[in-house]
Amino acid sequence: MRSAADERALRAAAAIGRRVGAHKIIDDPDLLAPFGADESGLPAAPPPVAVRAESSDDVVAALAVAEARGVPVTPRGRGTGKSGGAIPIRGGIVLLTERLDGLVELDRAERLAVARPGIVLQRLQEAVEAEGLFYGPDPASLDSCALGGNVAENAGGPRAFKYGVTREWVLGLEAVLMGGTRLRTGRRTRKGVAGYDVTAALVGSEGTLAVFTEVTVRLQARPAATQTLLATFEDPFAAGEAVRDLLGSGLVPCVIEILDRHCVEVMRAAGHNPIPGDPGAALLVELDGRDAGRVEADALEAGEVLERRAARVLVASDAGHRRALWAARRELSTLLAKAHAGKLADDVAVPCGAIPEVLRRFEALGRERGVTVSCYGHAGDGNLHANVLWDDPALDAAARGTLEAMLRVVLEHRGTISGEHGIGLAKRDYLAWEQSAGLLELQRRLKEAFDPRGLLNPGKLLPDRPGSRSRRAAGSGGRRASRRA
Ligand SMILES: Cc1cc2nc3c(=O)[nH]c(=O)nc-3n(C[C@H](O)[C@H](O)[C@H](O)COP(=O)(O)OP(=O)(O)OC[C@H]3O[C@@H](n4cnc5c(N)ncnc54)[C@H](O)[C@@H]3O)c2cc1C
């Protein structure tokens, strides 16, 4: 039997359907099932109904009707999020944005692009690169995530060390508030300081402040040359030291990715063999630029720096080897999940100098509790994807304990509990470990300014006010162990 809240959501969706077209309303439970989950591994919560927006006007109508009827709305891009942001834990309407697709404008002279939020990132990049231009952010999910989701999560990626994360590329947004007010924020010019930087506040707001219906991004000239180095090490600590050396050298690689022994083994077991030998860890380093000679000279210098600590340094000179390396790297998260019955994936960032010590502490925490901690990630940014892996169901609680102890280690080293995957549902209850009560309260007030009734993506990002009713009703939004059969 449907709850009263579900019935209310269905009635609201029917009213939205009368404004935007009934064919955009999905209420078949079989079709709704995928919209209850994302890639976080958190338990699914299928919604009673979804609205498939095809235009900015559809979003306005959906948010106007939903607010008038007090129905929660959870925006959804392509569902690749890793922190549970798109899971509709409080029911209501899921607002699908994947049909808000396509490139609206590409201006070579002004070096900017305007795109709709549902565009898959890789499509945007291909369109931009065909014009000799370049858009920096490159999350490993680029062939399946949407630009709107990237903006909502302030997504990063391997190239962020040199090119920065999504916020540094977004110039302006068209955004719709709960209630249906449509706003344009930001600018099209390269410079501009008018008013508060509302665009910057919306980037990374995890679907809790507004729904994006158009995104304006800056572009730059495409780097013409790339050199890829692969260095292998006795252990991940030596690799961590090499990252420190590389940063100290003054070189600016576009990519410094780290993989530990377990990652290399799991890749190999899945048939990916781009890393030779039996290394304790590997670094994938790329340098790029417009001048091929300069890039080659920098790569030589980087190779010399790496050789001080590496067992071996290889140049991935042919395109095939480079493609194989990246294919394996991009699949790593999925491969680790397939290789173990249980996986808790963490995404933390620490000061680069602390990487060797943090890796040591992570390994020891896993060993003490009988689980494996395996790390890979964007080492140039200190952004580690640290995975707690286990196969014995009796270790579920130990795995969760390991993850929490790892977060404490990160904070001890002045790191942050989320480097790029966001807080969402997965880390909502840990945000108070990092941020003061005053800062959390300021953010709650910001949320109230955008969404006074708290209906847009409720239960995400910010922990409830201590003692509040929704906290008692909803219980912890914290991370649960993900287990695979
Ligand atoms: C294999 C794999 C590799 C990954 N690698 C990376 C990586 O390298 N770097 C990285 O940063 N992330 C990575 N991710 C995480 C994920 O791909 C990103 O967070 C991505 O930005 C999510 O986009 P999405 O379209 O799938 O969003 P969804 O999962 O659908 O939604 C994510 C959040 O954005 C909100 N949202 C979506 N669209 C809108 C909109 N139009 N308006 C307002 N809010 C919206 C949702 O409410 C939700 O809170 C990876 C994920 C996977 C599965």
PDB file of N, CA and C in Angstrom, residues 390-449:
ATOM      1  N   TRP A 390      36.834  -6.313   1.709  1.00  0.00           N
ATOM      2  CA  TRP A 390      36.788  -7.511   2.534  1.00  0.00           C
ATOM      3  C   TRP A 390      35.855  -8.537   1.894  1.00  0.00           C
ATOM      4  N   ASP A 391      36.014  -9.798   2.310  1.00  0.00           N
ATOM      5  CA  ASP A 391      35.209 -10.861   1.707  1.00  0.00           C
ATOM      6  C   ASP A 391      34.380 -11.629   2.727  1.00  0.00           C
ATOM      7  N   ASP A 392      34.779 -11.540   4.003  1.00  0.00           N
ATOM      8  CA  ASP A 392      34.074 -12.292   5.044  1.00  0.00           C
ATOM      9  C   ASP A 392      32.993 -11.389   5.655  1.00  0.00           C
ATOM     10  N   PRO A 393      31.712 -11.806   5.580  1.00  0.00           N
ATOM     11  CA  PRO A 393      30.634 -10.956   6.110  1.00  0.00           C
ATOM     12  C   PRO A 393      30.831 -10.600   7.583  1.00  0.00           C
ATOM     13  N   ALA A 394      31.581 -11.431   8.309  1.00  0.00           N
ATOM     14  CA  ALA A 394      31.800 -11.134   9.730  1.00  0.00           C
ATOM     15  C   ALA A 394      32.624  -9.854   9.909  1.00  0.00           C
ATOM     16  N   LEU A 395      33.225  -9.378   8.809  1.00  0.00           N
ATOM     17  CA  LEU A 395      34.091  -8.194   8.918  1.00  0.00           C
ATOM     18  C   LEU A 395      33.371  -6.885   8.566  1.00  0.00           C
ATOM     19  N   ASP A 396      32.064  -6.946   8.352  1.00  0.00           N
ATOM     20  CA  ASP A 396      31.327  -5.724   7.967  1.00  0.00           C
ATOM     21  C   ASP A 396      31.593  -4.564   8.937  1.00  0.00           C
ATOM     22  N   ALA A 397      31.441  -4.851  10.231  1.00  0.00           N
ATOM     23  CA  ALA A 397      31.591  -3.772  11.218  1.00  0.00           C
ATOM     24  C   ALA A 397      33.042  -3.302  11.267  1.00  0.00           C
ATOM     25  N   ALA A 398      33.979  -4.253  11.128  1.00  0.00           N
ATOM     26  CA  ALA A 398      35.403  -3.882  11.149  1.00  0.00           C
ATOM     27  C   ALA A 398      35.722  -2.964   9.973  1.00  0.00           C
ATOM     28  N   ALA A 399      35.082  -3.228   8.832  1.00  0.00           N
ATOM     29  CA  ALA A 399      35.325  -2.401   7.642  1.00  0.00           C
ATOM     30  C   ALA A 399      34.857  -0.972   7.897  1.00  0.00           C
ATOM     31  N   ARG A 400      33.664  -0.856   8.467  1.00  0.00           N
ATOM     32  CA  ARG A 400      33.137   0.492   8.730  1.00  0.00           C
ATOM     33  C   ARG A 400      34.031   1.211   9.742  1.00  0.00           C
ATOM     34  N   GLY A 401      34.475   0.451  10.745  1.00  0.00           N
ATOM     35  CA  GLY A 401      35.366   1.038  11.755  1.00  0.00           C
ATOM     36  C   GLY A 401      36.667   1.517  11.123  1.00  0.00           C
ATOM     37  N   THR A 402      37.177   0.742  10.160  1.00  0.00           N
ATOM     38  CA  THR A 402      38.423   1.130   9.481  1.00  0.00           C
ATOM     39  C   THR A 402      38.215   2.444   8.738  1.00  0.00           C
ATOM     40  N   LEU A 403      37.089   2.519   8.039  1.00  0.00           N
ATOM     41  CA  LEU A 403      36.817   3.727   7.254  1.00  0.00           C
ATOM     42  C   LEU A 403      36.753   4.964   8.161  1.00  0.00           C
ATOM     43  N   GLU A 404      36.087   4.810   9.281  1.00  0.00           N
ATOM     44  CA  GLU A 404      35.961   5.961  10.182  1.00  0.00           C
ATOM     45  C   GLU A 404      37.327   6.337  10.758  1.00  0.00           C
ATOM     46  N   ALA A 405      38.124   5.324  11.081  1.00  0.00           N
ATOM     47  CA  ALA A 405      39.465   5.615  11.612  1.00  0.00           C
ATOM     48  C   ALA A 405      40.310   6.314  10.542  1.00  0.00           C
ATOM     49  N   MET A 406      40.103   5.937   9.283  1.00  0.00           N
ATOM     50  CA  MET A 406      40.849   6.586   8.194  1.00  0.00           C
ATOM     51  C   MET A 406      40.462   8.063   8.076  1.00  0.00           C
ATOM     52  N   LEU A 407      39.175   8.347   8.251  1.00  0.00           N
ATOM     53  CA  LEU A 407      38.753   9.757   8.182  1.00  0.00           C
ATOM     54  C   LEU A 407      39.431  10.566   9.291  1.00  0.00           C
ATOM     55  N   ARG A 408      39.551   9.948  10.467  1.00  0.00           N
ATOM     56  CA  ARG A 408      40.229  10.644  11.580  1.00  0.00           C
ATOM     57  C   ARG A 408      41.693  10.931  11.221  1.00  0.00           C
ATOM     58  N   VAL A 409      42.341   9.959  10.591  1.00  0.00           N
ATOM     59  CA  VAL A 409      43.749  10.145  10.201  1.00  0.00           C
ATOM     60  C   VAL A 409      43.858  11.315   9.217  1.00  0.00           C
ATOM     61  N   VAL A 410      42.934  11.354   8.272  1.00  0.00           N
ATOM     62  CA  VAL A 410      42.937  12.426   7.265  1.00  0.00           C
ATOM     63  C   VAL A 410      42.816  13.792   7.952  1.00  0.00           C
ATOM     64  N   LEU A 411      41.893  13.889   8.903  1.00  0.00           N
ATOM     65  CA  LEU A 411      41.681  15.176   9.575  1.00  0.00           C
ATOM     66  C   LEU A 411      42.878  15.544  10.452  1.00  0.00           C
ATOM     67  N   GLU A 412      43.486  14.528  11.073  1.00  0.00           N
ATOM     68  CA  GLU A 412      44.718  14.788  11.854  1.00  0.00           C
ATOM     69  C   GLU A 412      45.793  15.434  10.991  1.00  0.00           C
ATOM     70  N   HIS A 413      45.806  15.058   9.701  1.00  0.00           N
ATOM     71  CA  HIS A 413      46.822  15.590   8.787  1.00  0.00           C
ATOM     72  C   HIS A 413      46.323  16.821   8.036  1.00  0.00           C
ATOM     73  N   ARG A 414      45.271  17.444   8.548  1.00  0.00           N
ATOM     74  CA  ARG A 414      44.699  18.659   7.955  1.00  0.00           C
ATOM     75  C   ARG A 414      44.189  18.431   6.540  1.00  0.00           C
ATOM     76  N   GLY A 415      43.657  17.241   6.340  1.00  0.00           N
ATOM     77  CA  GLY A 415      43.048  16.942   5.049  1.00  0.00           C
ATOM     78  C   GLY A 415      41.555  17.205   5.103  1.00  0.00           C
ATOM     79  N   THR A 416      40.845  16.733   4.076  1.00  0.00           N
ATOM     80  CA  THR A 416      39.394  16.903   4.027  1.00  0.00           C
ATOM     81  C   THR A 416      38.736  15.559   3.735  1.00  0.00           C
ATOM     82  N   ILE A 417      37.502  15.378   4.246  1.00  0.00           N
ATOM     83  CA  ILE A 417      36.845  14.072   4.122  1.00  0.00           C
ATOM     84  C   ILE A 417      36.302  13.821   2.721  1.00  0.00           C
ATOM     85  N   SER A 418      36.266  14.838   1.871  1.00  0.00           N
ATOM     86  CA  SER A 418      35.881  14.574   0.480  1.00  0.00           C
ATOM     87  C   SER A 418      36.706  15.411  -0.482  1.00  0.00           C
ATOM     88  N   GLY A 419      37.457  14.738  -1.337  1.00  0.00           N
ATOM     89  CA  GLY A 419      38.282  15.439  -2.322  1.00  0.00           C
ATOM     90  C   GLY A 419      37.480  15.843  -3.539  1.00  0.00           C
ATOM     91  N   GLU A 420      36.519  14.974  -3.958  1.00  0.00           N
ATOM     92  CA  GLU A 420      35.783  15.300  -5.186  1.00  0.00           C
ATOM     93  C   GLU A 420      34.429  14.606  -5.301  1.00  0.00           C
ATOM     94  N   HIS A 421      34.149  13.596  -4.501  1.00  0.00           N
ATOM     95  CA  HIS A 421      32.888  12.866  -4.684  1.00  0.00           C
ATOM     96  C   HIS A 421      31.726  13.484  -3.932  1.00  0.00           C
ATOM     97  N   GLY A 422      31.990  14.448  -3.083  1.00  0.00           N
ATOM     98  CA  GLY A 422      30.912  15.133  -2.382  1.00  0.00           C
ATOM     99  C   GLY A 422      30.532  14.447  -1.079  1.00  0.00           C
ATOM    100  N   ILE A 423      29.675  15.135  -0.338  1.00  0.00           N
ATOM    101  CA  ILE A 423      29.236  14.659   0.977  1.00  0.00           C
ATOM    102  C   ILE A 423      27.970  13.826   0.831  1.00  0.00           C
ATOM    103  N   GLY A 424      26.996  14.374   0.099  1.00  0.00           N
ATOM    104  CA  GLY A 424      25.756  13.648  -0.191  1.00  0.00           C
ATOM    105  C   GLY A 424      25.148  13.047   1.053  1.00  0.00           C
ATOM    106  N   LEU A 425      24.882  11.752   0.945  1.00  0.00           N
ATOM    107  CA  LEU A 425      24.308  10.999   2.046  1.00  0.00           C
ATOM    108  C   LEU A 425      25.428  10.254   2.773  1.00  0.00           C
ATOM    109  N   ALA A 426      26.417   9.838   1.984  1.00  0.00           N
ATOM    110  CA  ALA A 426      27.457   8.948   2.498  1.00  0.00           C
ATOM    111  C   ALA A 426      28.248   9.577   3.647  1.00  0.00           C
ATOM    112  N   LYS A 427      28.513  10.888   3.555  1.00  0.00           N
ATOM    113  CA  LYS A 427      29.398  11.487   4.563  1.00  0.00           C
ATOM    114  C   LYS A 427      28.725  12.603   5.346  1.00  0.00           C
ATOM    115  N   ARG A 428      27.408  12.680   5.207  1.00  0.00           N
ATOM    116  CA  ARG A 428      26.662  13.750   5.867  1.00  0.00           C
ATOM    117  C   ARG A 428      26.963  13.807   7.365  1.00  0.00           C
ATOM    118  N   ASP A 429      26.987  12.656   7.999  1.00  0.00           N
ATOM    119  CA  ASP A 429      27.164  12.664   9.451  1.00  0.00           C
ATOM    120  C   ASP A 429      28.619  12.856   9.866  1.00  0.00           C
ATOM    121  N   TYR A 430      29.524  12.845   8.897  1.00  0.00           N
ATOM    122  CA  TYR A 430      30.938  13.067   9.230  1.00  0.00           C
ATOM    123  C   TYR A 430      31.362  14.513   8.998  1.00  0.00           C
ATOM    124  N   LEU A 431      30.482  15.305   8.371  1.00  0.00           N
ATOM    125  CA  LEU A 431      30.882  16.681   8.052  1.00  0.00           C
ATOM    126  C   LEU A 431      31.220  17.453   9.333  1.00  0.00           C
ATOM    127  N   ALA A 432      30.503  17.132  10.409  1.00  0.00           N
ATOM    128  CA  ALA A 432      30.756  17.826  11.677  1.00  0.00           C
ATOM    129  C   ALA A 432      32.124  17.457  12.258  1.00  0.00           C
ATOM    130  N   TRP A 433      32.734  16.388  11.780  1.00  0.00           N
ATOM    131  CA  TRP A 433      34.095  16.067  12.229  1.00  0.00           C
ATOM    132  C   TRP A 433      35.082  17.093  11.672  1.00  0.00           C
ATOM    133  N   GLU A 434      34.727  17.637  10.495  1.00  0.00           N
ATOM    134  CA  GLU A 434      35.663  18.547   9.824  1.00  0.00           C
ATOM    135  C   GLU A 434      35.302  20.014  10.042  1.00  0.00           C
ATOM    136  N   GLN A 435      33.995  20.312  10.115  1.00  0.00           N
ATOM    137  CA  GLN A 435      33.579  21.715  10.146  1.00  0.00           C
ATOM    138  C   GLN A 435      32.914  22.047  11.479  1.00  0.00           C
ATOM    139  N   SER A 436      33.093  23.302  11.906  1.00  0.00           N
ATOM    140  CA  SER A 436      32.580  23.720  13.219  1.00  0.00           C
ATOM    141  C   SER A 436      31.057  23.839  13.181  1.00  0.00           C
ATOM    142  N   ALA A 437      30.453  23.849  14.386  1.00  0.00           N
ATOM    143  CA  ALA A 437      28.997  24.005  14.488  1.00  0.00           C
ATOM    144  C   ALA A 437      28.572  25.329  13.850  1.00  0.00           C
ATOM    145  N   GLY A 438      29.392  26.368  14.034  1.00  0.00           N
ATOM    146  CA  GLY A 438      29.050  27.680  13.481  1.00  0.00           C
ATOM    147  C   GLY A 438      29.033  27.656  11.959  1.00  0.00           C
ATOM    148  N   LEU A 439      30.006  26.973  11.372  1.00  0.00           N
ATOM    149  CA  LEU A 439      30.076  26.913   9.907  1.00  0.00           C
ATOM    150  C   LEU A 439      28.924  26.079   9.347  1.00  0.00           C
ATOM    151  N   LEU A 440      28.586  24.999  10.039  1.00  0.00           N
ATOM    152  CA  LEU A 440      27.449  24.183   9.579  1.00  0.00           C
ATOM    153  C   LEU A 440      26.158  24.990   9.647  1.00  0.00           C
ATOM    154  N   GLU A 441      26.007  25.767  10.727  1.00  0.00           N
ATOM    155  CA  GLU A 441      24.785  26.562  10.891  1.00  0.00           C
ATOM    156  C   GLU A 441      24.693  27.631   9.794  1.00  0.00           C
ATOM    157  N   LEU A 442      25.826  28.253   9.458  1.00  0.00           N
ATOM    158  CA  LEU A 442      25.832  29.258   8.378  1.00  0.00           C
ATOM    159  C   LEU A 442      25.367  28.607   7.067  1.00  0.00           C
ATOM    160  N   GLN A 443      25.829  27.394   6.811  1.00  0.00           N
ATOM    161  CA  GLN A 443      25.436  26.706   5.571  1.00  0.00           C
ATOM    162  C   GLN A 443      23.953  26.326   5.596  1.00  0.00           C
ATOM    163  N   ARG A 444      23.434  25.971   6.786  1.00  0.00           N
ATOM    164  CA  ARG A 444      21.990  25.672   6.868  1.00  0.00           C
ATOM    165  C   ARG A 444      21.186  26.921   6.536  1.00  0.00           C
ATOM    166  N   ARG A 445      21.697  28.089   6.978  1.00  0.00           N
ATOM    167  CA  ARG A 445      20.961  29.335   6.706  1.00  0.00           C
ATOM    168  C   ARG A 445      21.038  29.675   5.216  1.00  0.00           C
ATOM    169  N   LEU A 446      22.173  29.363   4.597  1.00  0.00           N
ATOM    170  CA  LEU A 446      22.293  29.569   3.146  1.00  0.00           C
ATOM    171  C   LEU A 446      21.272  28.687   2.424  1.00  0.00           C
ATOM    172  N   LYS A 447      21.196  27.442   2.836  1.00  0.00           N
ATOM    173  CA  LYS A 447      20.226  26.502   2.247  1.00  0.00           C
ATOM    174  C   LYS A 447      18.807  27.067   2.394  1.00  0.00           C
ATOM    175  N   GLU A 448      18.497  27.613   3.575  1.00  0.00           N
ATOM    176  CA  GLU A 448      17.143  28.144   3.806  1.00  0.00           C
ATOM    177  C   GLU A 448      16.848  29.348   2.914  1.00  0.00           C
ATOM    178  N   ALA A 449      17.900  30.131   2.591  1.00  0.00           N
ATOM    179  CA  ALA A 449      17.682  31.291   1.717  1.00  0.00           C
ATOM    180  C   ALA A 449      17.274  30.832   0.314  1.00  0.00           C
TER     181      ALA A 449
END
